[in-house]
Tab-separated table of C-alpha atoms in Angstrom:
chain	number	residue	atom	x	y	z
A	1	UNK	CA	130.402	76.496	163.903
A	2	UNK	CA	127.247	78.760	162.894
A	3	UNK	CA	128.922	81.888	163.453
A	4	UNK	CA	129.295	84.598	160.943
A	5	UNK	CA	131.934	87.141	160.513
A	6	UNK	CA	129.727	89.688	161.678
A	7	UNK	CA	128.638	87.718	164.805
A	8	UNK	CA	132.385	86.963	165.644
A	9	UNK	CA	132.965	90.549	165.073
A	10	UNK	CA	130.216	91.493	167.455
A	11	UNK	CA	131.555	88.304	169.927
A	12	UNK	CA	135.167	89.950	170.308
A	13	UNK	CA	134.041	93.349	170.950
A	14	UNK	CA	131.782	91.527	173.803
A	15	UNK	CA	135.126	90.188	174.803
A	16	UNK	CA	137.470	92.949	174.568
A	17	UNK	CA	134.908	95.111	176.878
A	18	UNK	CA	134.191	92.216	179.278
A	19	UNK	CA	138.206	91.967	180.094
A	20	UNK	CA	138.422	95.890	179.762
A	21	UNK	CA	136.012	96.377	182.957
A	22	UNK	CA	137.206	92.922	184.858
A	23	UNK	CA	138.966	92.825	187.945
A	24	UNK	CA	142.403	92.799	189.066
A	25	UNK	CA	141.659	89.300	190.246
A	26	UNK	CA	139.931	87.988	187.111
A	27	UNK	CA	142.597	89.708	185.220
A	28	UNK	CA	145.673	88.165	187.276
A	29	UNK	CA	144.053	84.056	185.834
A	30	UNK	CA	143.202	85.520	182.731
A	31	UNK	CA	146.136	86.905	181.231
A	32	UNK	CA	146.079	87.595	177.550
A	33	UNK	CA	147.770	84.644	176.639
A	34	UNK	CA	145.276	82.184	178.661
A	35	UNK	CA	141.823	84.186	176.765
A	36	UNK	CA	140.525	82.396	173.342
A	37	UNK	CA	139.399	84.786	170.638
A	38	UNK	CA	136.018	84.769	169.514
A	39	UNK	CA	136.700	82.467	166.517
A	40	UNK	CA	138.383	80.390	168.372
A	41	UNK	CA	135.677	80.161	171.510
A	42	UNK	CA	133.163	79.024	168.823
A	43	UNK	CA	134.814	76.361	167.224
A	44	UNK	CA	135.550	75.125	170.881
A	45	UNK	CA	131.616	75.270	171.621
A	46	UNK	CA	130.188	73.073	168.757
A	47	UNK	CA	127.391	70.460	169.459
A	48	UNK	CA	125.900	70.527	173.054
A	49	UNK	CA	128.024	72.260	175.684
A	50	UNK	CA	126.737	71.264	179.204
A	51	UNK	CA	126.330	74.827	181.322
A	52	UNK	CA	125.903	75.472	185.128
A	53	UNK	CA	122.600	77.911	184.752
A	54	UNK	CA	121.921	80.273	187.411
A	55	UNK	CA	118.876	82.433	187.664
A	56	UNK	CA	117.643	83.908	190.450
A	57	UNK	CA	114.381	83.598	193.370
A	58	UNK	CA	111.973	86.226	194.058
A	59	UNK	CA	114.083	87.057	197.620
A	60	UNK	CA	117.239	87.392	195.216
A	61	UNK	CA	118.936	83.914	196.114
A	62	UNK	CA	120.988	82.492	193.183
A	63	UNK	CA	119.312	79.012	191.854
A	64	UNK	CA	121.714	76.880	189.611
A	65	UNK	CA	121.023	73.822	187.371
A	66	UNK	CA	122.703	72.021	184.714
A	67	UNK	CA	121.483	73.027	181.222
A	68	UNK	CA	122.346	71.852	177.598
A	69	UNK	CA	123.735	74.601	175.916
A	70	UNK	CA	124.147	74.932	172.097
A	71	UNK	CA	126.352	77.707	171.013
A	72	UNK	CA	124.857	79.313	168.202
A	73	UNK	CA	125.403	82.656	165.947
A	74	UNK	CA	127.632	83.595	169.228
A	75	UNK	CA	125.544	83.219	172.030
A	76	UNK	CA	124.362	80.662	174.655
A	77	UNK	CA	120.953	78.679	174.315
A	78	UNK	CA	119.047	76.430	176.655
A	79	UNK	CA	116.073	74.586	176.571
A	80	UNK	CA	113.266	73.635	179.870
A	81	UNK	CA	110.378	72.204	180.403
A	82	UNK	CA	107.949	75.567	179.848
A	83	UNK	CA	106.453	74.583	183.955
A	84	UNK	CA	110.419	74.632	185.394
A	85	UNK	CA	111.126	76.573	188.017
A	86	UNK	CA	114.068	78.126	186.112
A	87	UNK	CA	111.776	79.682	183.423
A	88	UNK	CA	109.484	81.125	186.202
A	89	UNK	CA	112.504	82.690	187.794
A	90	UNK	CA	113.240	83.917	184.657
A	91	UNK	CA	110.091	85.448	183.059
A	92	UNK	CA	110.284	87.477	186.329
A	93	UNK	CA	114.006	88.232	186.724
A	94	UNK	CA	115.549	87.431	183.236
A	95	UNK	CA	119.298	88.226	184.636
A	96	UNK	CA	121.256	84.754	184.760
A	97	UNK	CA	124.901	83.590	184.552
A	98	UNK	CA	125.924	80.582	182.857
A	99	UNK	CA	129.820	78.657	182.850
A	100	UNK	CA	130.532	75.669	180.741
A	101	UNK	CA	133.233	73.759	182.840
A	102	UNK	CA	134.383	70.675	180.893
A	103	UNK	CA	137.741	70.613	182.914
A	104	UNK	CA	140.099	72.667	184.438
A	105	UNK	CA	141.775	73.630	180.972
A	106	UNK	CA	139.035	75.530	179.634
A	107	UNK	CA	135.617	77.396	180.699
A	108	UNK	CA	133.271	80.355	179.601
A	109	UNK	CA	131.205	82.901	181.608
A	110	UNK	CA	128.531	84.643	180.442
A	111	UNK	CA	126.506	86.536	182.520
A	112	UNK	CA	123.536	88.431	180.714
A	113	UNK	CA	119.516	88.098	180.456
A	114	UNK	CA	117.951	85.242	179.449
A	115	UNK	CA	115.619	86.181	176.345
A	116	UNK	CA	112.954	83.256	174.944
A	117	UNK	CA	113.029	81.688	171.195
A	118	UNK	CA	110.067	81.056	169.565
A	119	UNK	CA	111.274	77.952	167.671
A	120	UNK	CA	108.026	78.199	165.351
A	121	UNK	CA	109.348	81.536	163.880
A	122	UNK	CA	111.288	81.743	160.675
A	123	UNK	CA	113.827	84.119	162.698
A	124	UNK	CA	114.533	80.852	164.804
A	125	UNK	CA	114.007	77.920	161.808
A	126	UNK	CA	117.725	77.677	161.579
A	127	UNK	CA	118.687	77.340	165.495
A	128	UNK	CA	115.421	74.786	165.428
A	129	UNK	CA	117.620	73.190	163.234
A	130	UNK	CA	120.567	72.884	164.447
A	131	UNK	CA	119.070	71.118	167.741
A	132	UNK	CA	117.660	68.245	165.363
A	133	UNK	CA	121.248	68.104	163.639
A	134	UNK	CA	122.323	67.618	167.446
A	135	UNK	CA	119.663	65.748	169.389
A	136	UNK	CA	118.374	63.341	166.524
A	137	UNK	CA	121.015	61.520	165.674
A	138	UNK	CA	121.829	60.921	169.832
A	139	UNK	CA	118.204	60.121	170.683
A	140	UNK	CA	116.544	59.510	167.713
A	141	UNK	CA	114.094	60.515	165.333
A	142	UNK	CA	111.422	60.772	168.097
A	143	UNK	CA	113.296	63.585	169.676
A	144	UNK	CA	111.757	65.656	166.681
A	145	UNK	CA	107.903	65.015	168.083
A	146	UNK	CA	109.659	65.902	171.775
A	147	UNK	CA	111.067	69.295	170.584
A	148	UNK	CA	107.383	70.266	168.902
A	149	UNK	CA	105.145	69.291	172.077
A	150	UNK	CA	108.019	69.979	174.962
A	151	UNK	CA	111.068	72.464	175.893
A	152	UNK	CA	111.276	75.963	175.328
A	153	UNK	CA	114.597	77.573	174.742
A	154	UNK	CA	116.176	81.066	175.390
A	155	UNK	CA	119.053	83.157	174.402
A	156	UNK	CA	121.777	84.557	176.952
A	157	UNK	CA	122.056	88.130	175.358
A	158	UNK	CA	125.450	88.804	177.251
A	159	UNK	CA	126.392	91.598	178.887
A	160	UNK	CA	129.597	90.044	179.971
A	161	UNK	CA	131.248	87.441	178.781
A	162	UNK	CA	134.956	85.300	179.852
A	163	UNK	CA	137.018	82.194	178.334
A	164	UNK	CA	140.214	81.066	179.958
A	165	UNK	CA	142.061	77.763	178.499
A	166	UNK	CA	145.266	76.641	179.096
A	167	UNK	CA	146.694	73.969	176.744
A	168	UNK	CA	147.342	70.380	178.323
A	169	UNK	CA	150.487	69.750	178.200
């Protein structure tokens, strides 16, 4: 978990004002008792957290894609190949909406705009990383020469965000 106090702080209040303007449907499968806190989202949403990525066409038809996320300091990032079609859609329409599904027991929303990292900035030298405390040790230390020539990651800055998980029994 890379999350500070003050990031949980700020990940609650994104919470508590997401489920304060929700629907009475939303609200109805997400009853108080079925919604993680922010500290305990994040220490659900350690290492990489597949997400269904959805940005959106020039004609506004919704595009999704699977995406590794990596939960960090409270948000959702992603990484693509800098020529994907998902980063054109989104240096012109940076809205997208993101769920990480891992079963029926427990999923988060975010919907929000998609802001790019500059992984060679000191700002970023800690989320850099945390993907080579993730990807290295699955693919190798070769993955380090792939993250300096390849992907380029983003931020969700969320505007909305939902987690529902129900216990198995």
């Amino acid at each position: 978990m890379h999350e500070s106090p003050a990031d949980l702080d700020a990940l609650q209040g994104l919470l508590d004002r997401s489920y304060a303007a929700a629907g009475a449907h939303l609200l109805s499968i997400h009853t108080p008792q079925r919604r993680l806190a922010a500290d305990q989202m994040a220490a659900r949403l350690t290492g990489m957290c597949l997400l269904a990525l959805a940005t959106v066409t020039a004609d506004g038809r919704p595009v999704v894609g699977p995406v590794d996320g990596i939960f960090y300091r409270g948000a959702f990032h992603f990484g693509s190949s800098p020529d994907s079609v998902r980063f054109r859609h989104i240096r012109a329409r940076p809205q997208v909406s993101a769920t990480h599904l891992p079963g029926e027991e427990f999923a988060v929303t975010v919907h929000g705009r998609a802001t790019p990292i500059d992984l060679g900035s000191d700002e970023s030298a800690e989320f850099r990383q945390t993907l080579l405390d993730i990807y290295v040790p699955r693919y190798g230390p070769e993955w380090k020469d792939f993250l300096d020539s390849g992907p380029i990651y983003a931020r969700i800055d969320a505007e909305r965000m939902f987690s529902f998980f129900v216990p198995s029994a």
